[in-house]
Short mmCIF file of C-alpha atoms in Angstrom, two decimals:
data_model
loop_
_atom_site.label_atom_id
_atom_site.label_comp_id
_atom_site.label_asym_id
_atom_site.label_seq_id
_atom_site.Cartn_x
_atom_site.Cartn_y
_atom_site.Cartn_z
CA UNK A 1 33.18 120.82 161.78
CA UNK A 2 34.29 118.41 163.83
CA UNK A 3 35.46 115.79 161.07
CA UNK A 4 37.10 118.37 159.14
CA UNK A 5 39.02 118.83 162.11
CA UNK A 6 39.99 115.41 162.45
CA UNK A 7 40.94 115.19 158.71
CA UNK A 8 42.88 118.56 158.57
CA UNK A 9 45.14 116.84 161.56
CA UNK A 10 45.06 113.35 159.88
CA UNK A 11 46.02 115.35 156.77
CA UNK A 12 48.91 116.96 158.36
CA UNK A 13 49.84 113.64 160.14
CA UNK A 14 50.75 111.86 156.65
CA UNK A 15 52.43 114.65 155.60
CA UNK A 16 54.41 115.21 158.07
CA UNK A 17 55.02 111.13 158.25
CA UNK A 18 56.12 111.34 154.59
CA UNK A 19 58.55 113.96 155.27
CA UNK A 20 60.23 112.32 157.77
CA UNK A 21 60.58 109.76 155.22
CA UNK A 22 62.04 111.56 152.43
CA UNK A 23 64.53 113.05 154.89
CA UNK A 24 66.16 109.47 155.94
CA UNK A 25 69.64 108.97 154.38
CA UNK A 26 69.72 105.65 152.62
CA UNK A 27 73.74 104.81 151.67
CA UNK A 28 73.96 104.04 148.00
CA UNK A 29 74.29 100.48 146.77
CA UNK A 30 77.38 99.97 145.31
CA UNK A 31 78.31 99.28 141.89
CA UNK A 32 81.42 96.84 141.08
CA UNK A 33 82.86 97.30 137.72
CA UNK A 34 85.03 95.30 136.21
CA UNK A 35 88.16 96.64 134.46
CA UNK A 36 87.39 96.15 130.66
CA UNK A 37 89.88 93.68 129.02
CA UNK A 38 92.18 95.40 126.29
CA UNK A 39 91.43 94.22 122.65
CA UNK A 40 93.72 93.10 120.53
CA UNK A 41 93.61 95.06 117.78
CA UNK A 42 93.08 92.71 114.67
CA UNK A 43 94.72 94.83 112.02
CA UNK A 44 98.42 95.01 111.75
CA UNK A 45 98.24 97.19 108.86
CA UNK A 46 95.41 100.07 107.99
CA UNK A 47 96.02 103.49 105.89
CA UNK A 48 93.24 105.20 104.58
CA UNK A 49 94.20 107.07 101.14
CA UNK A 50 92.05 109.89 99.09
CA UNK A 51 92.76 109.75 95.78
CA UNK A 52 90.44 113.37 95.13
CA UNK A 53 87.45 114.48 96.95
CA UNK A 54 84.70 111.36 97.63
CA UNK A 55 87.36 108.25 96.09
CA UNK A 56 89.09 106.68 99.03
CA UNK A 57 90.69 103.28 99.03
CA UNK A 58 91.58 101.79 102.47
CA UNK A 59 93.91 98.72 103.04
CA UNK A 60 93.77 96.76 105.72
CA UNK A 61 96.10 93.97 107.00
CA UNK A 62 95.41 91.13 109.15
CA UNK A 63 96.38 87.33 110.07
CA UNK A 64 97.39 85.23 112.89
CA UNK A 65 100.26 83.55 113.85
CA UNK A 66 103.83 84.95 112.12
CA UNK A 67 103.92 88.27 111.39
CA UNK A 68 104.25 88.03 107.55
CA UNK A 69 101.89 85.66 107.18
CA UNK A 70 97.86 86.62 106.52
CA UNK A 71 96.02 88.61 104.08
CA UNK A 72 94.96 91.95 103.12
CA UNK A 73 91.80 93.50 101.49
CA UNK A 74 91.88 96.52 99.87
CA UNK A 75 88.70 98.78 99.81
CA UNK A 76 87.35 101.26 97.45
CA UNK A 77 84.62 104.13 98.40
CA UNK A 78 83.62 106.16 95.73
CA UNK A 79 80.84 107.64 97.66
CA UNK A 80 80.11 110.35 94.86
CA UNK A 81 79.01 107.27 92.18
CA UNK A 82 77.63 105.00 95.10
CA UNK A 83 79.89 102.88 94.68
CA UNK A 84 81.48 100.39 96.86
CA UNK A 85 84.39 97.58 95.71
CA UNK A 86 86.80 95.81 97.61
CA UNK A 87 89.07 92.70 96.78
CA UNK A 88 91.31 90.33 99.33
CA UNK A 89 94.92 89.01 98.78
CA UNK A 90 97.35 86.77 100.63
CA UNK A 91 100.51 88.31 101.86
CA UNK A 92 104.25 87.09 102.25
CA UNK A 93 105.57 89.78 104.11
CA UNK A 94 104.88 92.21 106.44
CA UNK A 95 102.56 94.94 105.28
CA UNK A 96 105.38 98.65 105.95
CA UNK A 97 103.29 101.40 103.49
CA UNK A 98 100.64 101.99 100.98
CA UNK A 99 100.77 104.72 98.53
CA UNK A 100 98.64 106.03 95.28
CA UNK A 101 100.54 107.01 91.68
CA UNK A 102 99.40 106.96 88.13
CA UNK A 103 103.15 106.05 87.14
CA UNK A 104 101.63 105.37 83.19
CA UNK A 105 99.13 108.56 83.20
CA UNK A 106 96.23 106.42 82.07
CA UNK A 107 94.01 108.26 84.54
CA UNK A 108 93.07 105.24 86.97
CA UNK A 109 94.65 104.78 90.34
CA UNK A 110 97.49 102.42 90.98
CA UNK A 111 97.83 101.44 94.72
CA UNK A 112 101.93 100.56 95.79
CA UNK A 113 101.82 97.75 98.21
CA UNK A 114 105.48 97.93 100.03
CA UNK A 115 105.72 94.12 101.58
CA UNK A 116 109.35 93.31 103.79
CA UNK A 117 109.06 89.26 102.19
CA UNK A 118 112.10 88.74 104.57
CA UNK A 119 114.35 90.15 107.28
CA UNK A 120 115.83 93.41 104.86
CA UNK A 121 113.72 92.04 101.36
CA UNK A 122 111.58 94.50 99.97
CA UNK A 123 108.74 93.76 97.48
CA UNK A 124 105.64 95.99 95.81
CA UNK A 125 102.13 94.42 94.70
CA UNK A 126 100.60 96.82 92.70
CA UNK A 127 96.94 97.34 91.91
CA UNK A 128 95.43 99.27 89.16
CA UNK A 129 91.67 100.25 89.64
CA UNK A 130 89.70 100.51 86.44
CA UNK A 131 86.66 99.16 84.80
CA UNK A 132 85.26 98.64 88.30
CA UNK A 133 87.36 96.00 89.42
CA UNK A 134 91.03 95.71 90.83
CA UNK A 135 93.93 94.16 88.17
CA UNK A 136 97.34 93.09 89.66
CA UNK A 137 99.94 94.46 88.09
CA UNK A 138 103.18 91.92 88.34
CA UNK A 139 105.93 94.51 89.98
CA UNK A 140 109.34 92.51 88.20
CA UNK A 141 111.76 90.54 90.66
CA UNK A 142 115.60 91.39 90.64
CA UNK A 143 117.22 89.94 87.58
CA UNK A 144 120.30 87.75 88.21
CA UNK A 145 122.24 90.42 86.87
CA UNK A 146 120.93 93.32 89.20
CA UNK A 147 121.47 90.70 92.30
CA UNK A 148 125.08 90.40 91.26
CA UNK A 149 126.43 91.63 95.17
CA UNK A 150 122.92 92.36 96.85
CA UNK A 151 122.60 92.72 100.56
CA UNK A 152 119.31 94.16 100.93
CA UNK A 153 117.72 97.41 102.69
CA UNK A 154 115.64 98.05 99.48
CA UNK A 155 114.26 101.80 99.84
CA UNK A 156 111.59 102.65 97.18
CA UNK A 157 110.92 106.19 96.50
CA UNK A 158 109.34 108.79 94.52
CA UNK A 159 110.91 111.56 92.68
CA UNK A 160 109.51 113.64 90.10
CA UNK A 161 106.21 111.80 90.12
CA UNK A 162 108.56 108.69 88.93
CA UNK A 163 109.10 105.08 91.19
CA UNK A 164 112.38 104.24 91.71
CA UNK A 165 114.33 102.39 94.09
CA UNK A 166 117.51 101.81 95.87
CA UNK A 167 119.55 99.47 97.50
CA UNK A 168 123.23 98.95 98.73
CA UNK A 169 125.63 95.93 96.83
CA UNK A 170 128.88 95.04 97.94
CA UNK A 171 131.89 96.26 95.92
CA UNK A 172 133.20 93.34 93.79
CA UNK A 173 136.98 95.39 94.07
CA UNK A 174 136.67 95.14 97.79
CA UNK A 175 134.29 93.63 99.62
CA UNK A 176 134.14 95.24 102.81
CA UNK A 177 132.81 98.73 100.48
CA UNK A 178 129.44 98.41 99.73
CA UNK A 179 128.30 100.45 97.07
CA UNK A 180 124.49 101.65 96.14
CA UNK A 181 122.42 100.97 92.92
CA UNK A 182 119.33 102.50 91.85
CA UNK A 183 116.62 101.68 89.35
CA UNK A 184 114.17 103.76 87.93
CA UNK A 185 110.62 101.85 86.91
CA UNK A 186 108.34 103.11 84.46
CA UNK A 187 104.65 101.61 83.55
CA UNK A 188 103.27 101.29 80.05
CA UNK A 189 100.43 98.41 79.41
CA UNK A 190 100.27 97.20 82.80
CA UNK A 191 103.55 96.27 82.17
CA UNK A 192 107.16 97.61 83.86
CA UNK A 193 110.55 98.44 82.12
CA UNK A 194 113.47 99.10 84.48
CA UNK A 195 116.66 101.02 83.72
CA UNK A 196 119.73 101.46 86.04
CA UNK A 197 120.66 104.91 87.07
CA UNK A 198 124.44 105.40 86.73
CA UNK A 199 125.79 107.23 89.86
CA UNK A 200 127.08 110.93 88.77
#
């Protein structure tokens, strides 16, 4: 009896001991953390465009250095055939808008690449995806004639499911009127035809 006395009140003893324990306050240690650093983002350009349900392309600019100087890559998903292309240019210009068209209605996509080349310069690269793979299209350079007074501000739109685009000259009768052209493009053969739109 008498030692399960003594181990009843040894028994008690530690458990009162460990209670005691449990009940001190230790303070927390601290924990320093470090403000995190801001990245860069390495893209200057990105749009993400869905041609129809599962077909996405997504173009990407980057470089270092000037502005309108680098690359882009252009990236297809077709994630309804598996299948996964991409191909990478170099730039002149500074990447302003991406859009999708089938301007010649041969059913495969044609991705617009709108480039400023200089200070108020527009220019398009244009990409047809068929076969699998990517095929530049050459978008035609301002004939000597069309130049005849240019200043710049190019503005390409879309009307009518048709690419045209627009951009003030200056008035040869009096050169502090500027006037505005606009050309209308149309595709046939991976090719492009352009005809002037006289003003109404």
């Amino acid at each position: 009896m008498k030692i399960l006395k003594h181990s009843l009140q040894h028994l008690m003893l530690f458990t009162g001991m460990l209670f005691c324990f449990s009940c001190t306050e230790e303070k927390p240690a601290e924990i320093k953390t470090e403000p995190v650093k801001g990245q860069k983002n390495p893209f200057r350009f990105y749009k993400d465009i869905e041609v129809k349900p599962g077909l996405n392309f997504e173009v990407i600019s980057w470089g270092k250095g000037a502005d309108s100087i680098g690359g882009y890559q252009i990236l297809m998903s077709d994630s309804v055939r598996n299948n996964y292309k991409s191909t990478a240019v170099e730039r002149k210009g500074i990447m302003t808008d991406v859009w999708n068209m089938d301007l010649d209605n041969d059913g495969n996509p044609e991705l617009y690449i709108q480039l400023l080349s200089k200070k108020n310069v527009s220019d398009l690269n244009v990409f047809e995806y068929s076969g699998g793979s990517f095929n530049k299209i050459g978008f035609p350079s301002l004939s000597f004639s069309q130049k005849k007074g240019y200043v710049g501000d190019d503005k390409f739109f879309i009307k009518n499911g048709d690419l045209f685009r627009s951009f003030p000259v200056r008035d040869e009768a009096d050169s502090t009127k500027t006037l505005t052209k606009t050309y209308q493009y149309k595709l046939s053969g991976n090719s492009f035809s352009t005809s002037e739109l006289k003003p109404e």
